[in-house]
Short mmCIF file of C-alpha atoms and ligand atoms in Angstrom, two decimals:
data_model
loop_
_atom_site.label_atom_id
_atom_site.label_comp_id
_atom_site.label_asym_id
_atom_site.label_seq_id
_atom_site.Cartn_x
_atom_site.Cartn_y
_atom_site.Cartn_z
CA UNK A 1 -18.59 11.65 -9.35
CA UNK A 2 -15.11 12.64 -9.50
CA UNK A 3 -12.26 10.94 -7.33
CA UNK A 4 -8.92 12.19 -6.51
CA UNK A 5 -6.13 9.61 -6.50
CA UNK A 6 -2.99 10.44 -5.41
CA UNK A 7 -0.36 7.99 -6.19
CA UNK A 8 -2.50 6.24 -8.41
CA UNK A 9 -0.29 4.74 -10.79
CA UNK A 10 1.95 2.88 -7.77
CA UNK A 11 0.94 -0.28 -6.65
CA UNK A 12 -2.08 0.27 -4.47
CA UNK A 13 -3.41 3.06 -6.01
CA UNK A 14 -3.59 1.85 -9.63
CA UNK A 15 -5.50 -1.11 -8.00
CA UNK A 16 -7.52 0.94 -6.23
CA UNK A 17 -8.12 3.62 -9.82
CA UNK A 18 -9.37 -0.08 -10.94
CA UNK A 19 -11.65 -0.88 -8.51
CA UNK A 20 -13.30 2.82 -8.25
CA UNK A 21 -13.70 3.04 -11.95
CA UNK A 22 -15.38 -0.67 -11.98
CA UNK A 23 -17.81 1.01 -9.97
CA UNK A 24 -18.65 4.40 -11.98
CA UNK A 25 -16.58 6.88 -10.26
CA UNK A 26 -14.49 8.91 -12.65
CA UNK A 27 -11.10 9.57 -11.41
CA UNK A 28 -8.09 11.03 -11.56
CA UNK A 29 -4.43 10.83 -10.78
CA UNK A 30 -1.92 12.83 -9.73
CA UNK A 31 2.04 10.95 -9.27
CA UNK A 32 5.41 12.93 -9.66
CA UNK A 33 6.11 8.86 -11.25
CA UNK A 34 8.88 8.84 -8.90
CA UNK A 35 7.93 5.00 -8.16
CA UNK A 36 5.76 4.61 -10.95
CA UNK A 37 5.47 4.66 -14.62
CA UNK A 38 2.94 6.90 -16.50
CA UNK A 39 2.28 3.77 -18.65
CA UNK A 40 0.60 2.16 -15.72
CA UNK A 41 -2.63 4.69 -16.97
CA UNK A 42 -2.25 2.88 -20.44
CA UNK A 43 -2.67 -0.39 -18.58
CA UNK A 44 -5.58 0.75 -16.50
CA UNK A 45 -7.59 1.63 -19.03
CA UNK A 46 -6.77 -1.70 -20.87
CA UNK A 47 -8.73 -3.29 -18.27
CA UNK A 48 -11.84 -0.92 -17.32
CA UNK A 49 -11.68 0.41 -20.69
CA UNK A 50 -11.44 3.98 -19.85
CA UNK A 51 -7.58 5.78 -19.16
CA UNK A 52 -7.87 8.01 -16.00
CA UNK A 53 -6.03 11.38 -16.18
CA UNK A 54 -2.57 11.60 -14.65
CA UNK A 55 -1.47 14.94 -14.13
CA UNK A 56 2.49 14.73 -13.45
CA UNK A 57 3.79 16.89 -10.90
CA UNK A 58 5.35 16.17 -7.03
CA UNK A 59 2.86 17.06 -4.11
CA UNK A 60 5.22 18.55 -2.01
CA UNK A 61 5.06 21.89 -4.75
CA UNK A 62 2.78 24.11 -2.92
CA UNK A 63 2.09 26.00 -5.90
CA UNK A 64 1.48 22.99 -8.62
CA UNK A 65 -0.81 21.45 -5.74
CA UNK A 66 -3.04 24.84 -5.33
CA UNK A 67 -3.14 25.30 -9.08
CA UNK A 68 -4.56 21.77 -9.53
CA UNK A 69 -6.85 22.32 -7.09
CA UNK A 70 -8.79 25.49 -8.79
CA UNK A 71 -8.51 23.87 -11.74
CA UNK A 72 -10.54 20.56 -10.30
CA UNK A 73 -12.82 22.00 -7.53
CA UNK A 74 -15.78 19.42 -8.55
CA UNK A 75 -13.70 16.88 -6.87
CA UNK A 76 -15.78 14.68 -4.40
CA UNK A 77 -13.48 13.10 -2.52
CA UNK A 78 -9.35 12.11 -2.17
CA UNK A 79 -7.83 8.77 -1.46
CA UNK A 80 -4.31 9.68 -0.71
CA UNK A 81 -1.90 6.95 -1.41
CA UNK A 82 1.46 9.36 -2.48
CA UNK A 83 4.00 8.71 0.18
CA UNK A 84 7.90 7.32 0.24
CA UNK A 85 7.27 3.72 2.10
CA UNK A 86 10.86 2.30 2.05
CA UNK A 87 11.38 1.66 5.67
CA UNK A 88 15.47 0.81 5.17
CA UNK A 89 15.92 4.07 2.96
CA UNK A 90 13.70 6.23 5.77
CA UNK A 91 16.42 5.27 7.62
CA UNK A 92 19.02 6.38 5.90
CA UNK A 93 17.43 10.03 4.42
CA UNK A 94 14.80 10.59 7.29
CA UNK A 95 14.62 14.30 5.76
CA UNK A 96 13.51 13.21 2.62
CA UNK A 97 10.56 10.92 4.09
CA UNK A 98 9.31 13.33 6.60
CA UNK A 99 9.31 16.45 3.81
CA UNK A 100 7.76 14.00 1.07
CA UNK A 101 5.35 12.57 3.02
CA UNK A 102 4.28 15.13 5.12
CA UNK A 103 4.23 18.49 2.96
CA UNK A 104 2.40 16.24 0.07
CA UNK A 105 -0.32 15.39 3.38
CA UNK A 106 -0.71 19.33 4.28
CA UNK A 107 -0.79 20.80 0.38
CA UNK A 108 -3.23 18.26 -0.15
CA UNK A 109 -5.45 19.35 2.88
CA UNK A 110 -5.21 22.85 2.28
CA UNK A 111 -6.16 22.26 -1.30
CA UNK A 112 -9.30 20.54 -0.14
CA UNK A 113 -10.27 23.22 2.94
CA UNK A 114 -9.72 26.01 0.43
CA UNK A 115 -11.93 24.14 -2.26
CA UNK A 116 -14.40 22.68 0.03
CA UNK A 117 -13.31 19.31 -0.69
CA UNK A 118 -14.67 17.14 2.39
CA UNK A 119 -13.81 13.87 2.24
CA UNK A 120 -10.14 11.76 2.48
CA UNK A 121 -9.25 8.48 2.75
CA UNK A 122 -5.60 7.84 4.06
CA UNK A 123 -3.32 5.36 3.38
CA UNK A 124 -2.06 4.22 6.97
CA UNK A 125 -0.01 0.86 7.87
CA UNK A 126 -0.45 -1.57 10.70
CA UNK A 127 3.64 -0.19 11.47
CA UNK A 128 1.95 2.28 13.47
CA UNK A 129 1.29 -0.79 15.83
CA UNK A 130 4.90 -2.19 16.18
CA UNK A 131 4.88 -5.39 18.31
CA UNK A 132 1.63 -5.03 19.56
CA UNK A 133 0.88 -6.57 23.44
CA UNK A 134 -2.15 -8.55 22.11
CA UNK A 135 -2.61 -10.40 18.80
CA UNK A 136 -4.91 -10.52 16.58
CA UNK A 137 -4.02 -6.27 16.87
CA UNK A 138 -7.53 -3.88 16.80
CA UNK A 139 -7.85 -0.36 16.32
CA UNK A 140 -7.80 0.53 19.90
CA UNK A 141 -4.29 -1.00 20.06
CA UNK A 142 -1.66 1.61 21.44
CA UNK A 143 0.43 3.09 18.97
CA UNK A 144 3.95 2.01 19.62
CA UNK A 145 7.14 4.17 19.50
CA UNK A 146 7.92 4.21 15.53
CA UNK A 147 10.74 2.05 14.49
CA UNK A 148 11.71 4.16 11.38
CA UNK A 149 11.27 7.36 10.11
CA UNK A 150 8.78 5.90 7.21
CA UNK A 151 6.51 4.71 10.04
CA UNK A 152 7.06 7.82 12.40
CA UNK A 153 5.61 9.68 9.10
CA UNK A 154 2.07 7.39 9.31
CA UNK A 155 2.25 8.62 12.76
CA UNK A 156 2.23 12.41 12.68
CA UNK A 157 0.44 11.99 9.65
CA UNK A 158 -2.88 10.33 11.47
CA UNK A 159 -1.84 13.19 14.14
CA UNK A 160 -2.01 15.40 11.34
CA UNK A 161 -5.71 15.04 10.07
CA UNK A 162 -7.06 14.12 13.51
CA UNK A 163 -5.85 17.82 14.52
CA UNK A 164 -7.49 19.08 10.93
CA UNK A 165 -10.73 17.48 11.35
CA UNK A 166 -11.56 19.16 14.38
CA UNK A 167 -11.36 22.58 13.23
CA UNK A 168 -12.32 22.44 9.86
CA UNK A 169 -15.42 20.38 7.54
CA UNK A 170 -13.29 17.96 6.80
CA UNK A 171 -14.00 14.11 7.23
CA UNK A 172 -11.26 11.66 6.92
CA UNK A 173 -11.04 7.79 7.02
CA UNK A 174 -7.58 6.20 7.37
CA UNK A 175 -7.33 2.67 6.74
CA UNK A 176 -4.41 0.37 8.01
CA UNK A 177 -3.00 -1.94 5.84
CA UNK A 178 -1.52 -5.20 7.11
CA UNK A 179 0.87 -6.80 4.19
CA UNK A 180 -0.13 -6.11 0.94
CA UNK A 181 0.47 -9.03 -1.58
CA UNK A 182 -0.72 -10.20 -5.28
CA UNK A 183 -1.80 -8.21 -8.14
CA UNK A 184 -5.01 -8.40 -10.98
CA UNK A 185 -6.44 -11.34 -11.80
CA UNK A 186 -5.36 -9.99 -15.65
CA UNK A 187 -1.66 -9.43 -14.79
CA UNK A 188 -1.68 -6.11 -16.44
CA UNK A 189 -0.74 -4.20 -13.32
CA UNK A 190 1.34 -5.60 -10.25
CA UNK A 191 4.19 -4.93 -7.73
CA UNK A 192 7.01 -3.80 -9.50
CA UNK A 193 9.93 -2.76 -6.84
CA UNK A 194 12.59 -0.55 -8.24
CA UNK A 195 16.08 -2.40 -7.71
CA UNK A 196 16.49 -5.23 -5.52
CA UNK A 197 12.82 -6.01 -3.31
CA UNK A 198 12.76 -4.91 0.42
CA UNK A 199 9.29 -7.21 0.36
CA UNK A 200 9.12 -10.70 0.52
CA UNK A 201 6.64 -11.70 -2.40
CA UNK A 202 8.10 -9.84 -4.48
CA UNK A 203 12.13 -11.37 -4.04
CA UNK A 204 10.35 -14.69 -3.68
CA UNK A 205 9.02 -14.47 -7.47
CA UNK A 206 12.10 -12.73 -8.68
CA UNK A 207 14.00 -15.56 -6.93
CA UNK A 208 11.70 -18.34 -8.55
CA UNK A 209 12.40 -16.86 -11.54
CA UNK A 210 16.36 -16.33 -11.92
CA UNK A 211 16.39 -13.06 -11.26
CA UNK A 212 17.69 -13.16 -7.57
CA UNK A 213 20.07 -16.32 -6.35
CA UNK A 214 17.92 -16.96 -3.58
CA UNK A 215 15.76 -15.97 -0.84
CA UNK A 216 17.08 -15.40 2.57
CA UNK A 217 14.68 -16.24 5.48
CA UNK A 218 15.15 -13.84 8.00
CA UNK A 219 15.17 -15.59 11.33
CA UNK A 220 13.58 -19.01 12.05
CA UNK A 221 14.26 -18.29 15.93
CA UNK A 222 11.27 -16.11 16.63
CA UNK A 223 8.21 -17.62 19.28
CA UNK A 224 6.63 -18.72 16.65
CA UNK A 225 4.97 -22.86 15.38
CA UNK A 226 8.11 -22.84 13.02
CA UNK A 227 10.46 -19.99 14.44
CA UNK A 228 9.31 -17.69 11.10
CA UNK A 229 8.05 -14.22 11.57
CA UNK A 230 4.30 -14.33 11.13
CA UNK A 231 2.31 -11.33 8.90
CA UNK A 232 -1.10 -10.76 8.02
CA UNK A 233 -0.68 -10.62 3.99
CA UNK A 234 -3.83 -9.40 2.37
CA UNK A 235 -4.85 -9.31 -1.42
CA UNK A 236 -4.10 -5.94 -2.88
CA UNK A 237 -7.95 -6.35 -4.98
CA UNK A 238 -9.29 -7.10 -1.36
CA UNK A 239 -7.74 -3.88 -0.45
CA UNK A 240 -8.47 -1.89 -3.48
CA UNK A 241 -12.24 -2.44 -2.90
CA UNK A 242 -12.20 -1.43 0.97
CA UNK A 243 -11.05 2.10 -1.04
CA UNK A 244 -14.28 1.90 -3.00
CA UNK A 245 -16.86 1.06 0.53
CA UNK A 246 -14.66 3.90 2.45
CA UNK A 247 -15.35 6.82 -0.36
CA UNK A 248 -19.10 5.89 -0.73
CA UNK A 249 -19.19 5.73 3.27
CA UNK A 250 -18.09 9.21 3.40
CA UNK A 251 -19.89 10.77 0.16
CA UNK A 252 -23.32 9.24 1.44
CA UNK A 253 -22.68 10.64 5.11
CA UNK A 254 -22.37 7.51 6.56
CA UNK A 255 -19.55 8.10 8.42
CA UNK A 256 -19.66 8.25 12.67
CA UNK A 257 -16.92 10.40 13.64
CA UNK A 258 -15.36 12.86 12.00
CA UNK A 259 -12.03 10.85 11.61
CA UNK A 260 -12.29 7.10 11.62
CA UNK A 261 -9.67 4.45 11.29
CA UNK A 262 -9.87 0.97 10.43
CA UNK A 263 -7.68 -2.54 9.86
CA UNK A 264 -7.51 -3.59 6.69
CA UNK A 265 -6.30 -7.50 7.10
CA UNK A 266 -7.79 -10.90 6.75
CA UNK A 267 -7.56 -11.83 10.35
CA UNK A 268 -5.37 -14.76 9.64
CA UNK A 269 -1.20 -14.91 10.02
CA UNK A 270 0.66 -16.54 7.97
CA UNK A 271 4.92 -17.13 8.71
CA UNK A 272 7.69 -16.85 6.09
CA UNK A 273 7.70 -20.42 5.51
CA UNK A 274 4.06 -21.08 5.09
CA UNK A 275 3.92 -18.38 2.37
CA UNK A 276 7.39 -20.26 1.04
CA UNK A 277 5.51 -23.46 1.09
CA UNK A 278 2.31 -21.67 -0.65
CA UNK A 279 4.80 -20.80 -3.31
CA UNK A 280 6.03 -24.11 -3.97
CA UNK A 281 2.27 -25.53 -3.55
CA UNK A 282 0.97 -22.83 -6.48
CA UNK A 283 3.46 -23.09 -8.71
CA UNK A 284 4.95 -26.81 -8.39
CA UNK A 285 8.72 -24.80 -8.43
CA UNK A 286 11.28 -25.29 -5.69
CA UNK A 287 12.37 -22.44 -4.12
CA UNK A 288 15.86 -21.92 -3.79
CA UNK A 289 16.23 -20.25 -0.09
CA UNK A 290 18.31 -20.54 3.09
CA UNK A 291 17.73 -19.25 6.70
CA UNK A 292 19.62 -16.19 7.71
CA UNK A 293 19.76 -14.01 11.02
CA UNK A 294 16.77 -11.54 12.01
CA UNK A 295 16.44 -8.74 9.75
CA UNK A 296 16.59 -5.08 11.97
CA UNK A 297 13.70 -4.02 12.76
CA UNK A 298 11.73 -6.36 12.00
CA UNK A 299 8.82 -7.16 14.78
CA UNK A 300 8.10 -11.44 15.65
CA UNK A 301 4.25 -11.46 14.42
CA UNK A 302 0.78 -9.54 14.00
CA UNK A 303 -2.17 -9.93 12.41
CA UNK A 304 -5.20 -7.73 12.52
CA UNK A 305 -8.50 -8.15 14.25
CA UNK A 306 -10.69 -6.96 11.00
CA UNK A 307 -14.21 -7.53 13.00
CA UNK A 308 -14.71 -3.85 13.13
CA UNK A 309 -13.92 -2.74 9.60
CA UNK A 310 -16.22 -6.02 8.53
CA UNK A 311 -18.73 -5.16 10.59
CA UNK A 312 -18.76 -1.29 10.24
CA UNK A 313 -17.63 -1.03 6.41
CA UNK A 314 -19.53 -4.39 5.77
CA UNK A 315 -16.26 -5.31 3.80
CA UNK A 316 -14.22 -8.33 4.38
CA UNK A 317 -10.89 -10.24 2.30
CA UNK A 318 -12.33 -12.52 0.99
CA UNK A 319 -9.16 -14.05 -1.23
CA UNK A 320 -6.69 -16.77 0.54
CA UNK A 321 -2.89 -16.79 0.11
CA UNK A 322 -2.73 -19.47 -2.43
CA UNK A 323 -4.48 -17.32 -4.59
CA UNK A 324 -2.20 -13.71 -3.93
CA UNK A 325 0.48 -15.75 -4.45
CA UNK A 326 -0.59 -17.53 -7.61
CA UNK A 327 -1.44 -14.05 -8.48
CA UNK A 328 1.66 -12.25 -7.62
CA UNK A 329 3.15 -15.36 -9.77
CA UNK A 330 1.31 -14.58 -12.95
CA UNK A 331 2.04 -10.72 -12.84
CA UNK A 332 5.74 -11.27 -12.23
CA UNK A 333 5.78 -13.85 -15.19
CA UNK A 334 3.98 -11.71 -17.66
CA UNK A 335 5.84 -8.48 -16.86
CA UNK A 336 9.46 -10.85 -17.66
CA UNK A 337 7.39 -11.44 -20.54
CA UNK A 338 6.68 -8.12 -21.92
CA UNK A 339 8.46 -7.33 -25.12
CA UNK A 340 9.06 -3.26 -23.62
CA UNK A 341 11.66 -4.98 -21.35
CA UNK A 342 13.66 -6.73 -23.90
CA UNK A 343 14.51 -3.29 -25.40
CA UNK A 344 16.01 -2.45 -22.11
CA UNK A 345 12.91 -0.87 -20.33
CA UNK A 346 13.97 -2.37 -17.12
CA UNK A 347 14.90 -1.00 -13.45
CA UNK A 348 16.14 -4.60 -12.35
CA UNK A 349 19.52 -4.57 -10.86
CA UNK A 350 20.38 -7.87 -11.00
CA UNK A 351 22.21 -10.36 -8.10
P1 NAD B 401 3.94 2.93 -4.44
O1 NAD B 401 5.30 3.51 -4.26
O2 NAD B 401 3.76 1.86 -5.47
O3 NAD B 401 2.90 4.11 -4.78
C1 NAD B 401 3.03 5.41 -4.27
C2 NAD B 401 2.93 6.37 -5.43
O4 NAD B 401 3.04 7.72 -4.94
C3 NAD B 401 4.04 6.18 -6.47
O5 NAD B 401 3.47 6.04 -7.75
C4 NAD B 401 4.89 7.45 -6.36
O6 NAD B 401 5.44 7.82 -7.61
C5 NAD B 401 3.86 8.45 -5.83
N1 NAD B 401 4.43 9.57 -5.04
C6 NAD B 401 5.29 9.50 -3.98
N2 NAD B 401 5.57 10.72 -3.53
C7 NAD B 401 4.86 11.61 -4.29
C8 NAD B 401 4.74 13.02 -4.31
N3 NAD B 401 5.43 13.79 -3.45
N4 NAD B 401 3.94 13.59 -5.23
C9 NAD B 401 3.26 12.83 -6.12
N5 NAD B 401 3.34 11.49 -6.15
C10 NAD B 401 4.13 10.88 -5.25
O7 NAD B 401 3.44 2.43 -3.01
P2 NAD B 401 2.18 1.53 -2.61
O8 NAD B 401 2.69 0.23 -2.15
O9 NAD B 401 1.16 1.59 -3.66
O10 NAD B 401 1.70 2.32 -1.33
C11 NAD B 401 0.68 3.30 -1.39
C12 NAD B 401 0.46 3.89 -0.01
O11 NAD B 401 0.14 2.86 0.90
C13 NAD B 401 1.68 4.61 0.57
O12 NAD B 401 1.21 5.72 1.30
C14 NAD B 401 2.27 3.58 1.50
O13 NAD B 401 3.00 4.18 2.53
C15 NAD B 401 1.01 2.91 2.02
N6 NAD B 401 1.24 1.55 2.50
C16 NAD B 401 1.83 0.62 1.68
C17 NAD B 401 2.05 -0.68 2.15
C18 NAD B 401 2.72 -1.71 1.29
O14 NAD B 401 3.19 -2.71 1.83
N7 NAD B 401 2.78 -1.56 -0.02
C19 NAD B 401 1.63 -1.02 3.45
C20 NAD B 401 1.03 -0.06 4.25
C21 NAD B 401 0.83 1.22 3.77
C1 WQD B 402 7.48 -9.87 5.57
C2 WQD B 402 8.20 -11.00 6.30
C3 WQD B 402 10.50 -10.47 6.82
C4 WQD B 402 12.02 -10.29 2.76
C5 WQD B 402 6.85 -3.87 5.46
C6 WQD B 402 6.95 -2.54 6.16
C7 WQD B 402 5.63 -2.13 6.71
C8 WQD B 402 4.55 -2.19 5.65
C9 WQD B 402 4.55 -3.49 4.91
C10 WQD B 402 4.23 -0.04 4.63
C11 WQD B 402 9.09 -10.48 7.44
C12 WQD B 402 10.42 -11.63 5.86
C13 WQD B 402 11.18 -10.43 3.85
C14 WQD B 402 13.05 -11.25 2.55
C15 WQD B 402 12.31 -12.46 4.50
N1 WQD B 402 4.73 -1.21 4.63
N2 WQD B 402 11.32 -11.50 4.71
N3 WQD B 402 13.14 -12.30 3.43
O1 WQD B 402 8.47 -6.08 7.03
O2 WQD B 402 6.14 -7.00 7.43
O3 WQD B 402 6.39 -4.82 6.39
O4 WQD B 402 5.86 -3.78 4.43
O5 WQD B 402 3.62 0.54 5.49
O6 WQD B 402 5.77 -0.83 7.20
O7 WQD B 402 7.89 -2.66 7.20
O8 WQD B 402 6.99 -6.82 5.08
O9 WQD B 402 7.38 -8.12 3.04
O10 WQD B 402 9.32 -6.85 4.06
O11 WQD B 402 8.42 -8.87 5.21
O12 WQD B 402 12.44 -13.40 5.26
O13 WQD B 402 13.85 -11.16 1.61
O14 WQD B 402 9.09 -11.63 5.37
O15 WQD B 402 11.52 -10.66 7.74
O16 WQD B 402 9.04 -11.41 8.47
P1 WQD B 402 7.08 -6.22 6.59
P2 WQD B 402 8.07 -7.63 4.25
#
């Protein structure tokens, strides 16, 4: 059974090629590598033990994406992870986000109506949800006004295949992720930021390791226990495998509605300084950090309500932040490690 993966050598999606191959889908990738290395392939196959196609080319090329398309019309089914997802650079090149993000969403779903490809899995974000009125935030939650031109694309995007679906075969699952955190329990594939990390696991490991001075703590004024902004962080493996239940939903007809959408969280929030104080707890390091002002943009706390997408996709995180740190940890550690970077193989730009 053959799986589309679009994006699949970035973070989630090479997760997610790990998880669907563990359980005897074959798959393939397409990535223009434009936040990814075609290495990461190499890597997946070091774990399952079987390299997954990449085919190289950008999304947004009508052409390229029809081509690929006829060529792979036995295709059972897309999880579509390609997108920008900077929220500080949407900002800043809006253009580029809304034509990357949202011409790669339509060539795919042409290429699937025209090749009677029915089923897609989306990769949304709990941004859609903005400060929501209630916590812990469920799926019925209003969308909120977008507060960047990354999110606004998740927007139009759900508006996007909610329109499709109603006109055409197709059936489509998005799934919103809360924080994504961690990496493989083998620390063969991870987070790996380009430049200097918008997220914060990420500039807390490259802190703990010398790579960044330290950490700034962005607000410890918010109406929160200890003034820190509270997220829902969620194991990226935890997600990965909600990937796996929502394409076997869909290819065994399971699915209700035509288009459903579902959290993908643990339920639980966590602030900046309890995941600060996971660190140090993990890892027995101190962690050189000091409190800042607010970061723009950035909304006081939300965490999901998973019942429904436990109850309906009998799925559930089951891994605790000690453990996506610790994890997140050993990739970052064994990446520093790896003898490609000492010949220069390296995007970091330092301090
Ligand atoms: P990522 O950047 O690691 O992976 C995205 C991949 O898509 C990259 O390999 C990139 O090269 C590729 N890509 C981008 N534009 C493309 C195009 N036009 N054609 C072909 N390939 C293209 O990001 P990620 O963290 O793995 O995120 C995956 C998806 O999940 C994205 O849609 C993102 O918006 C969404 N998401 C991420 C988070 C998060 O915190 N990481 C949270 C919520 C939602
Ligand atoms: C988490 C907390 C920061 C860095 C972003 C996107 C969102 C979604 C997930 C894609 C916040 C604080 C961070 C630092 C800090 N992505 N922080 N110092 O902002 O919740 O969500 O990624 O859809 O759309 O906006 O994640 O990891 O950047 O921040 O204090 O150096 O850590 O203020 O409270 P965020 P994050």
């Amino acid at each position: 059974m053959k799986i589309l993966v679009t994006g699949g050598t970035g973070y989630i999606g090479s997760h997610t090629v790990v998880e669907l191959q563990t359980a005897g889908f074959e798959v393939i990738i397409v990535d223009n590598l434009s936040n990814s290395k075609a290495e990461i392939s190499d890597a997946i196959g070091k774990i399952t033990g079987t390299k997954p196609v990449l085919e190289v080319f950008d999304l947004t090329d009508k052409g390229k994406t029809a081509d690929f398309f006829r060529r792979h019309n036995d295709i059972k089914g897309i999880i579509h992870f390609a997108a920008k997802k900077a929220v500080g650079e949407s900002v800043e090149k809006p253009l580029l986000y809304y034509r990357n993000n949202l011409e790669s969403l339509i060539n795919v779903l042409e290429g699937m109506i025209e090749n009677n490809i029915p089923n897609f899995v989306f990769s949304s974000s709990c941004t859609v949800y903005g400060q929501p009125d209630e916590l812990p935030v469920s799926e019925s939650a209003p969308i909120k006004k977008a507060e960047s031109p990354y999110g606004n694309t998740k927007q139009i995007s759900e508006d996007i295949i909610a329109d499709t679906v109603k006109v055409t075969d197709l059936k489509a699952i998005a799934l919103r992720y809360f924080n994504p955190i961690g990496a493989h329990e083998s620390a063969i594939i991870g987070e790996l930021p380009p430049g200097i990390p918008d997220n914060l696991l990420p500039y807390i490991t490259q802190t703990a390791l010398g790579i960044r001075e330290k950490l700034r703590v962005f607000g410890d004024d918010y109406n929160t226990p200890d003034g820190t902004a509270i997220r829902d962080y969620i194991h990226v493996v935890d997600l990965a495998e909600a990937h796996v239940v929502a394409i076997q939903r869909m290819i065994e007809g399971k699915i209700k509605i035509d288009f459903e959408v579902f959290n993908l969280g643990t339920g639980n929030g966590y602030s900046v300084m309890e995941v600060i104080e996971s660190f140090e707890k993990v890892t027995g390091l101190k962690l050189n950090y000091e409190i800042v002002g607010r970061r723009k943009g950035d909304v006081e706390q939300v965490w999901a309500d998973p019942s429904f997408s436990n109850k309906e996709l009998g799925w559930k995180a089951g891994k605790g932040l000690d453990e996506m740190v610790a994890s997140a940890w050993k990739w970052e550690k064994a990446f520093r490690e790896d003898p490609a970077l000492k010949d220069g193989e390296t995007d970091i730009e330092l301090i």
